[in-house]
Amino acid sequence: MSNKPTLPKGTRDFGPLQVQRRKYMLQTIERVFKKYGFMPIETPAMENLATLEGKYGDEGDQLLFRVIDSGEYFEKAKRNLIPENSIEIQNNLTENVQGIIRNVINPNVINEISEENIRSFIDSFISKYKGDEINSTSSKSRLSNSVLSYLKKEKKTLAKNIYKLILKSNLKLSDDESTFKLYFKEFQEAYLNKISLEIISELKDTRKRLSTLTSKELNNYITEKGLRYDLTVPFARFIVMNRNEIMFPFKRYQMQPVWRADRPQKGRYREFWQCDADIIGSKSLLNEIDLIQIYAEAFHELGIPYQIKINNRKVLAGIAEVVKGIEYMNTIAVAIDKLDKVGEEGVKKELNNHGFTANEIQLLFDILKTEGNAQLQELKSKLNNSAEGLRGIEELEFIISNIHSIPNGTINLSTDFSLARGLSYYTGAIFEVVATAGTLKSSIGGGGRYDNLTGIFGLPDVSGVGISFGLDRMYDVMEELNLFPDTLKACETKVLCCYFDKATQEYALRGAALLRANNIATEVYPDITKKIGKQLDYANALHIPYAVIIGENEMKSGKAVLKNLTKGTQHELSLEEIVHYLQLN
Amino acid sequence: MSNKPTLPKGTRDFGPLQVQRRKYMLQTIERVFKKYGFMPIETPAMENLATLEGKYGDEGDQLLFRVIDSGEYFEKAKRNLIPENSIEIQNNLTENVQGIIRNVINPNVINEISEENIRSFIDSFISKYKGDEINSTSSKSRLSNSVLSYLKKEKKTLAKNIYKLILKSNLKLSDDESTFKLYFKEFQEAYLNKISLEIISELKDTRKRLSTLTSKELNNYITEKGLRYDLTVPFARFIVMNRNEIMFPFKRYQMQPVWRADRPQKGRYREFWQCDADIIGSKSLLNEIDLIQIYAEAFHELGIPYQIKINNRKVLAGIAEVVKGIEYMNTIAVAIDKLDKVGEEGVKKELNNHGFTANEIQLLFDILKTEGNAQLQELKSKLNNSAEGLRGIEELEFIISNIHSIPNGTINLSTDFSLARGLSYYTGAIFEVVATAGTLKSSIGGGGRYDNLTGIFGLPDVSGVGISFGLDRMYDVMEELNLFPDTLKACETKVLCCYFDKATQEYALRGAALLRANNIATEVYPDITKKIGKQLDYANALHIPYAVIIGENEMKSGKAVLKNLTKGTQHELSLEEIVHYLQLN
């Protein structure tokens, strides 16, 4: 008996009812995306780490799931760990071989000699030795002998080649061939011993390097790929790779799982789904207006009580400018982003640590707390000295006034000037959505405008704006608030065909085929050994609403008993009548 | 400017049209699954390697994508690599400390002394030293000194403790305290030097071990998780983990990507989708009959010309029994599985290498080539001496005759006695599906019955049977044969709202809201700077069929121009009339 199987930490199986509910959510969101003209794309689960790294901050990089290269990755890593040393050794070799040449030829023409042969010898020597010795268990003396004998053998050829090269090139030797040989012999004795010691020390260094190597360093040698961390960076990569086939503005949606090696807790999983909609290649604020409507419509359809919070990075910039200086925008953003977690006092303390005076902090909170009907007007007067801040307020005004003028029911949208969101690539609008009922405090959606996300992949100046639905958190909210329609069932089978023996079983098979041909989801109970009661138990356990029971008499008369398992009523009908009845009910 | 981004080898992006087509395929297959009573489940992309390894043969294990543990996995691995040596050292330490005790106390009572203090000293010593030195760059002499000084300091306490322990326990010392101290001093001089050398050599050993470590060995230290390789093993794991909540027979479908580090080639990707249906907990052949109907119906709906091949492992067992002996079943299965690749001669050669005589090979091929209308009857006479073989033929007969008696149109099902399929867990029916048109030679589906797949996870004797659709290969076939409906479009937007200025833009926003409220997929062209011509270019590029054009006059009269972009016709209508028209067209 084997060990009990388990799931990796932070991951989950989804049983039939959960999948049906998740599909219902995905279909609802997808329908809204399509209604607003968004097109689907999908990207692979694995991305090159070059694509992922450096996009989510240091913390994000640490949360990437890294996939090791297949095959003999560690052997390769070890070979790759050596070059730093071997380059030096290679340089030494080159210098020394040049040295011997200097001794045997006219020093005045040394610079004109081709080093190709010499270099190729050195290269093959190095590459031959590297892989080999790392994996060998040779003792120091065995290694030394083998290096020596190898070098001696090769060096003779080298000596010959060098000599030939010198003769061919019409360079003048300072001596004849026998003198050259003598020089070369001396070189072998003195020099080769030195080389063998260098090789040994190189191997030692490699071992030492391995033993002091950190995981972070090793990553570079053994991993090339990672699981995607979000859908935004893969989307930016997609845009850059397909820029020539895409009609801009490009409106795409994407609904796929992402993976983060985060510490699992309530509402935080290591595999979870994001549903993203982005418009790229348009600076128009109409896109922000569409995205807000999408949020409102999807949450409304799902019945989730929601509040969309909106802010603007330019407003944050304006606040910074007025309070202390625009260069403090990120400091302020990072600090007030924690308002929910650490409270007003905590934020004040952090700002104080960053050198904010009590007056500045007072001013900041005074601005953040601008409220009431004329909120934006009031903020305008407070940020009157910041052109950037006023632009941000204008953008907010345009978006909010249009949202209110659209006849689309109530949209729960409010400004929150303390909304900052961590991601530093946002440049305009920022969104965040929270559920206004239930116990989940973290956001169920977020997004914003980014003016240069594709720039990191070499396509600058393409503005985009997007939102994301956090499917798994929304699921948790819906489950807690009991928002899933009762019509969603684990099993969608409408009728179970039951029978008594071999003959009625075959009849049931044909009857099932007829029902299925009429698009009625049908099962035939598979096991002939089970009595009708057991067969009906199966139907009841799966909440299958109808059973068709086929006995010998029914079979002979071309009929069957249709039983309503909810009501307990039953009728003898022809198969055609059963089809007709079930299509209507 | 950064490097051009790329995708990992063997993975693909899917643009809008591809996603729409894939969704169409998935929905078609899913509809059929549901019609036959199957329920959806989903499992995480990552599974513990303990779940995956050893299920797909050595080759499969090598094709697993392994995910490295997050955090300081290599540091941990290095610590885990040491214990083998350190246990020995620890044992030596214990023995030696016991030795010194033996010297200072009455040898007759040695066994009654508690070793707790001594052991705890040794443990802390060992654990303090391990992590430290591995990462340090101390030279041999610095290491030696630090070890010595540490030990000397600690040993004094130990000596004191041992002495106290001895006094407390009322044991008789063979000498007084000063003699004890003398003994202990001697111990220090001779013994501690030995220990420090052992520590140094332990460190050396670890380095050497790292440098000779293979990737396969390292895997055990740095990876715990891998990407799923198929959907069958995760399903078996799911069954075992949820056995108490599941009503058996359990019919599940699962449509998710799987990953294999295979060499990419035509029809072979590193990320690809499988669509599986399995019934578990029923031995009835009605399940096989259902699965064949599902194959037929799904391929028919998609328009893919197909041939389902069926065989039975019991027939293969019977053939082996008749030809040479039942113990040769796997040898024969593995050999004839390659018939397509290496041809008859290749298979004969392989069998010959396995010790099959020419007569045996002749007999085998004679049986495999049993054809014609009375095929199964003929095979019966040939396998007359194998009870297992006859059982297999009976199963085939039952399945085939029922498939033919069901009024469900033509099902392209044929027996193929050389069909073996690699996976060794099959015990009954085996299926394989090929496309009968197009250039793809590899299978687009496969499956079979397995009598003990959950047994590997500790739940024996649960029979199951399942099939798999290879979505990506089917896609390639459909693309090559031009089988996707023309109605599938990248963009499903029905109407683009165009406008001229700020006022008409706001009117367009409200109009769009009305259209969307009536479930008409609508876009408002976002950029006010673009002229109507450019806006219509966008609609035409995305094949959006209608445009609603709003000028100042239309706006004032509460109307708009509805333009049919395919025909080029246009009419001025009220917004309500436009809604009505688009709902009907």
Coordinates of N, CA and C in Angstrom, one line a residue, chain B residues 318 321-322 367 377-390 393:
Chain B
G318 N -4.1 -13.7 -25.2 CA -4.4 -14.9 -25.8 C -3.5 -15.2 -27.0
E321 N -0.2 -16.3 -25.6 CA -0.3 -17.7 -25.0 C -0.2 -18.7 -26.2
V322 N -0.9 -18.4 -27.3 CA -0.9 -19.3 -28.4 C 0.4 -19.3 -29.1
I367 N -2.1 -14.6 -37.1 CA -3.2 -14.2 -36.3 C -3.6 -12.8 -36.4
Q377 N -15.0 -14.7 -35.5 CA -15.2 -16.2 -35.4 C -13.9 -16.9 -35.8
E378 N -13.2 -16.4 -36.8 CA -12.0 -17.0 -37.2 C -10.9 -16.8 -36.1
L379 N -10.9 -15.7 -35.5 CA -9.9 -15.5 -34.4 C -10.2 -16.4 -33.2
K380 N -11.5 -16.7 -33.0 CA -11.9 -17.6 -32.0 C -11.2 -19.0 -32.2
S381 N -11.3 -19.4 -33.4 CA -10.8 -20.8 -33.7 C -9.3 -20.7 -33.5
K382 N -8.6 -19.6 -33.9 CA -7.2 -19.6 -33.8 C -6.7 -19.5 -32.3
L383 N -7.6 -18.8 -31.5 CA -7.2 -18.7 -30.0 C -7.9 -19.7 -29.2
N384 N -8.4 -20.8 -29.8 CA -9.2 -21.7 -29.1 C -8.6 -22.3 -27.8
N385 N -7.3 -22.3 -27.8 CA -6.6 -22.8 -26.6 C -6.4 -21.8 -25.5
S386 N -6.8 -20.6 -25.7 CA -6.6 -19.6 -24.6 C -7.9 -19.1 -24.1
A387 N -8.2 -19.5 -22.8 CA -9.4 -19.0 -22.2 C -9.5 -17.5 -22.1
E388 N -8.3 -16.9 -21.8 CA -8.2 -15.4 -21.7 C -8.5 -14.8 -23.1
G389 N -7.9 -15.3 -24.1 CA -8.1 -14.8 -25.4 C -9.5 -14.9 -25.8
L390 N -10.2 -16.0 -25.5 CA -11.6 -16.1 -25.9 C -12.5 -15.1 -25.1
I393 N -12.2 -11.9 -26.9 CA -13.0 -11.9 -28.2 C -14.5 -11.7 -27.8

